[in-house]
PDB file of C-alpha atoms in Angstrom:
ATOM      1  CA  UNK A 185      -6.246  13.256   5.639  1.00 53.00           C
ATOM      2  CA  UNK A 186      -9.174  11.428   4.138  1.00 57.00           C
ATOM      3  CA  UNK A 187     -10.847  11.852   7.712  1.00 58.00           C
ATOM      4  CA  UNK A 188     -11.097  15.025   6.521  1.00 64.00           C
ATOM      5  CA  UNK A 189     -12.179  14.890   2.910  1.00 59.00           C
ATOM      6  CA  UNK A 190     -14.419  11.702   3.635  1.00 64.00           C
ATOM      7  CA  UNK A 191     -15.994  12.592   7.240  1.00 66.00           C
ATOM      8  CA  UNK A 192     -18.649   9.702   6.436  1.00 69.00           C
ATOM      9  CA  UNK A 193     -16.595   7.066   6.326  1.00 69.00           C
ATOM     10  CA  UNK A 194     -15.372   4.694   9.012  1.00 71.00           C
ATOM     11  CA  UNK A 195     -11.433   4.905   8.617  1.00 71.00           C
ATOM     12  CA  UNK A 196      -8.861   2.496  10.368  1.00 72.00           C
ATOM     13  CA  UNK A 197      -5.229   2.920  10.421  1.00 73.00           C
ATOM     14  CA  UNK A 198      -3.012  -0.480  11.017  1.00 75.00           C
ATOM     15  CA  UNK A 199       0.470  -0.452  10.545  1.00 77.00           C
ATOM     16  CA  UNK A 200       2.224  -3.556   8.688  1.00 76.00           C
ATOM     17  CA  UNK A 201       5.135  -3.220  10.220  1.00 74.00           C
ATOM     18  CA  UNK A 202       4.012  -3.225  14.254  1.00 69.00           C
ATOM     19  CA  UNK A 203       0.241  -4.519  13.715  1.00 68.00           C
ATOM     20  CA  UNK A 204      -1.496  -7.800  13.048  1.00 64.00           C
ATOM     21  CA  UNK A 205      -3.390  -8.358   9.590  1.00 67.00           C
ATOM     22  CA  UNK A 206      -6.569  -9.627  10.452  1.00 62.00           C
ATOM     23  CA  UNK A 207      -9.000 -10.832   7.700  1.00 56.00           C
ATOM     24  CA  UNK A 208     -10.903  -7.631   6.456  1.00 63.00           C
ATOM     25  CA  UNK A 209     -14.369  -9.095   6.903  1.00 68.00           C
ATOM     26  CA  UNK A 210     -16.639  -5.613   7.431  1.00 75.00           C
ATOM     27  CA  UNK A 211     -14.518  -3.129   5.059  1.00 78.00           C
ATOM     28  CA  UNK A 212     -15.934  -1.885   1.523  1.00 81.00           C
ATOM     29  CA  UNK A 213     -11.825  -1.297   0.729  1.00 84.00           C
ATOM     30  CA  UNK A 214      -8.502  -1.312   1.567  1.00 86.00           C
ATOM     31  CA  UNK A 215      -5.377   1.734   0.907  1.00 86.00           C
ATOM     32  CA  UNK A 216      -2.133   0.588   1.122  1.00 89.00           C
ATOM     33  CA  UNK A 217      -0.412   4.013   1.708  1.00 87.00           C
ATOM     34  CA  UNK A 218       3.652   4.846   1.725  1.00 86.00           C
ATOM     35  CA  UNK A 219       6.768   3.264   3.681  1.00 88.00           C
ATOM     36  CA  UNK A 220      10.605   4.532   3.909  1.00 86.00           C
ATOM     37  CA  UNK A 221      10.802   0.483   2.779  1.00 88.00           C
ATOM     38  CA  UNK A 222      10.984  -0.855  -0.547  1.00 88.00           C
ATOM     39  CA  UNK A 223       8.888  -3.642  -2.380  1.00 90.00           C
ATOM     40  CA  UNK A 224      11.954  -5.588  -2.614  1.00 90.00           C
ATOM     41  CA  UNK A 225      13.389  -4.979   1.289  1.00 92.00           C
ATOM     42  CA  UNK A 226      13.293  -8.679   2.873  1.00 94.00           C
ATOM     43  CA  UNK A 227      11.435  -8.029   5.892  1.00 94.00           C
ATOM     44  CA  UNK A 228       9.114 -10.547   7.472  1.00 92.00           C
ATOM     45  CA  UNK A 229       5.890  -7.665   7.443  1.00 91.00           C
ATOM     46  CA  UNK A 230       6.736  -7.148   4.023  1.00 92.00           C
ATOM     47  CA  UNK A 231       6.084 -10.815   3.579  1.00 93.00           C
ATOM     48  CA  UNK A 232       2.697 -10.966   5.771  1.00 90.00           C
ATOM     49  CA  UNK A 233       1.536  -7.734   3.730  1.00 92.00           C
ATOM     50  CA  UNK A 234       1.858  -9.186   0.514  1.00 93.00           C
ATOM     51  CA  UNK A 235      -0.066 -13.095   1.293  1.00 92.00           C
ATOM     52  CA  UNK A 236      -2.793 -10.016   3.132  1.00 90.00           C
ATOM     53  CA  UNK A 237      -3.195  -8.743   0.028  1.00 92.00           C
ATOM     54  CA  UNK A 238      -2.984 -11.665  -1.784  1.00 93.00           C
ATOM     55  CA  UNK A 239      -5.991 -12.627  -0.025  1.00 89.00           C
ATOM     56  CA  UNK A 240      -8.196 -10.270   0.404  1.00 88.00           C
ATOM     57  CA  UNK A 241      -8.077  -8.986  -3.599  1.00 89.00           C
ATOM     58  CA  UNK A 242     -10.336 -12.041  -4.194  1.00 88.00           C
ATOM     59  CA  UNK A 243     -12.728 -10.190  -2.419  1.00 86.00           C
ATOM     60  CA  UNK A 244     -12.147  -6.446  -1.657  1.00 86.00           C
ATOM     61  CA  UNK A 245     -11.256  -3.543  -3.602  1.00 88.00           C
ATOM     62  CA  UNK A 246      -7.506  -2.194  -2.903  1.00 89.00           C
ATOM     63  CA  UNK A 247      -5.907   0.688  -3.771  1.00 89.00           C
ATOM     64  CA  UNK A 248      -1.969   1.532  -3.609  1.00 91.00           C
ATOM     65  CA  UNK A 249      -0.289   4.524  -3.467  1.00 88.00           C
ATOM     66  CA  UNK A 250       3.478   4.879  -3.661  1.00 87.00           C
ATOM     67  CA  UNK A 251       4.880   1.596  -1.729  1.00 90.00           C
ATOM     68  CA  UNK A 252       1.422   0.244  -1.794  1.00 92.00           C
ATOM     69  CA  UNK A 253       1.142   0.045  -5.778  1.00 92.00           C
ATOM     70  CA  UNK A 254       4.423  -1.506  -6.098  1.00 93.00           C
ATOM     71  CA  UNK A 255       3.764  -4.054  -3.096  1.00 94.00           C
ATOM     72  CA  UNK A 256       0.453  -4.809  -4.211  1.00 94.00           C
ATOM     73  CA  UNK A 257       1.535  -5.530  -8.351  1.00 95.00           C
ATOM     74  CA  UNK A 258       5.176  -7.735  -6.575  1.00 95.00           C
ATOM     75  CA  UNK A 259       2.373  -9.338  -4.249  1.00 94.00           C
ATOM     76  CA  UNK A 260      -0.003  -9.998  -7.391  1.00 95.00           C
ATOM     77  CA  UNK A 261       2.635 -11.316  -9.392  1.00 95.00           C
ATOM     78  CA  UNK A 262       4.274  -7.992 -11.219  1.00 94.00           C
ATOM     79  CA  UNK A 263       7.185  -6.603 -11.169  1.00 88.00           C
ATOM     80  CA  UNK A 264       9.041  -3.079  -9.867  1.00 85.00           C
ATOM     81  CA  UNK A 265      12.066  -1.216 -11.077  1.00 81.00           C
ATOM     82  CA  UNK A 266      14.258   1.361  -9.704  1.00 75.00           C
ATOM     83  CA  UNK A 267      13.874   4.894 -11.395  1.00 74.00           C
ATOM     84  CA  UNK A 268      17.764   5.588 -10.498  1.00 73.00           C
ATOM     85  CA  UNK A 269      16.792   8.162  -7.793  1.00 72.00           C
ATOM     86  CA  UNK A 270      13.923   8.761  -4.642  1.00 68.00           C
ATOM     87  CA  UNK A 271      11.695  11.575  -4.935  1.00 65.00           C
ATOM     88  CA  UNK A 272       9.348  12.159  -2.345  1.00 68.00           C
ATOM     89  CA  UNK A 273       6.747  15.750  -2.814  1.00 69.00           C
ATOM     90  CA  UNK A 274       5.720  17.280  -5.627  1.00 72.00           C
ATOM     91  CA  UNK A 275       6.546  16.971  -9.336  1.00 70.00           C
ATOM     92  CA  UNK A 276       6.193  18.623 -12.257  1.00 77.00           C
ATOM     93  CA  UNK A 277       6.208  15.426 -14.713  1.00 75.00           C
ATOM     94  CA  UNK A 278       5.873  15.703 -18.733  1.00 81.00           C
ATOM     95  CA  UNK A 279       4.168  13.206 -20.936  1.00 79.00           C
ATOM     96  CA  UNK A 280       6.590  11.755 -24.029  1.00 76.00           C
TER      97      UNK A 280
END
């Protein structure tokens, strides 16, 4: 998708879960995307991902989305909750 919308750029894909981490050296940022995993599951990649990102936020920009924001704040020192259900697509939401 952003191969499409960003046909400049020099994209990589790596996957946590089968992939090495390597030390980001030559990247102007990092996206953490989605996973059928939680923050919270104990897995050993989950583990890896989070000292990654623990490391490289001292000197690269990183953006989450979905699993990504929640591993990235548990990894950084925050905290995630449970909503009570899983939604994945599109959602009307309304501001309170």
């Amino acid at each position: 998708m952003f191969r499409e919308l960003l046909p400049r750029l020099d994209i990589s894909v790596v996957s946590a879960e089968t992939e090495a981490l390597l030390v980001a050296d030559n990247v102007d940022g990092i996206l953490v995307g989605g996973s059928f995993s939680s923050a919270y599951d104990d897995k050993e990649w989950i583990r890896k991902l989070e000292e990654f990102l623990r490391q490289q936020i001292k000197s690269t920009p990183i953006l989450g989305i979905c699993f990504g924001h929640q591993v990235l704040a548990k990894a950084l020192g925050g905290t995630v909750q449970a909503q009570g259900e899983s939604r994945t697509g599109r959602w009307k939401e309304e501001l309170t």
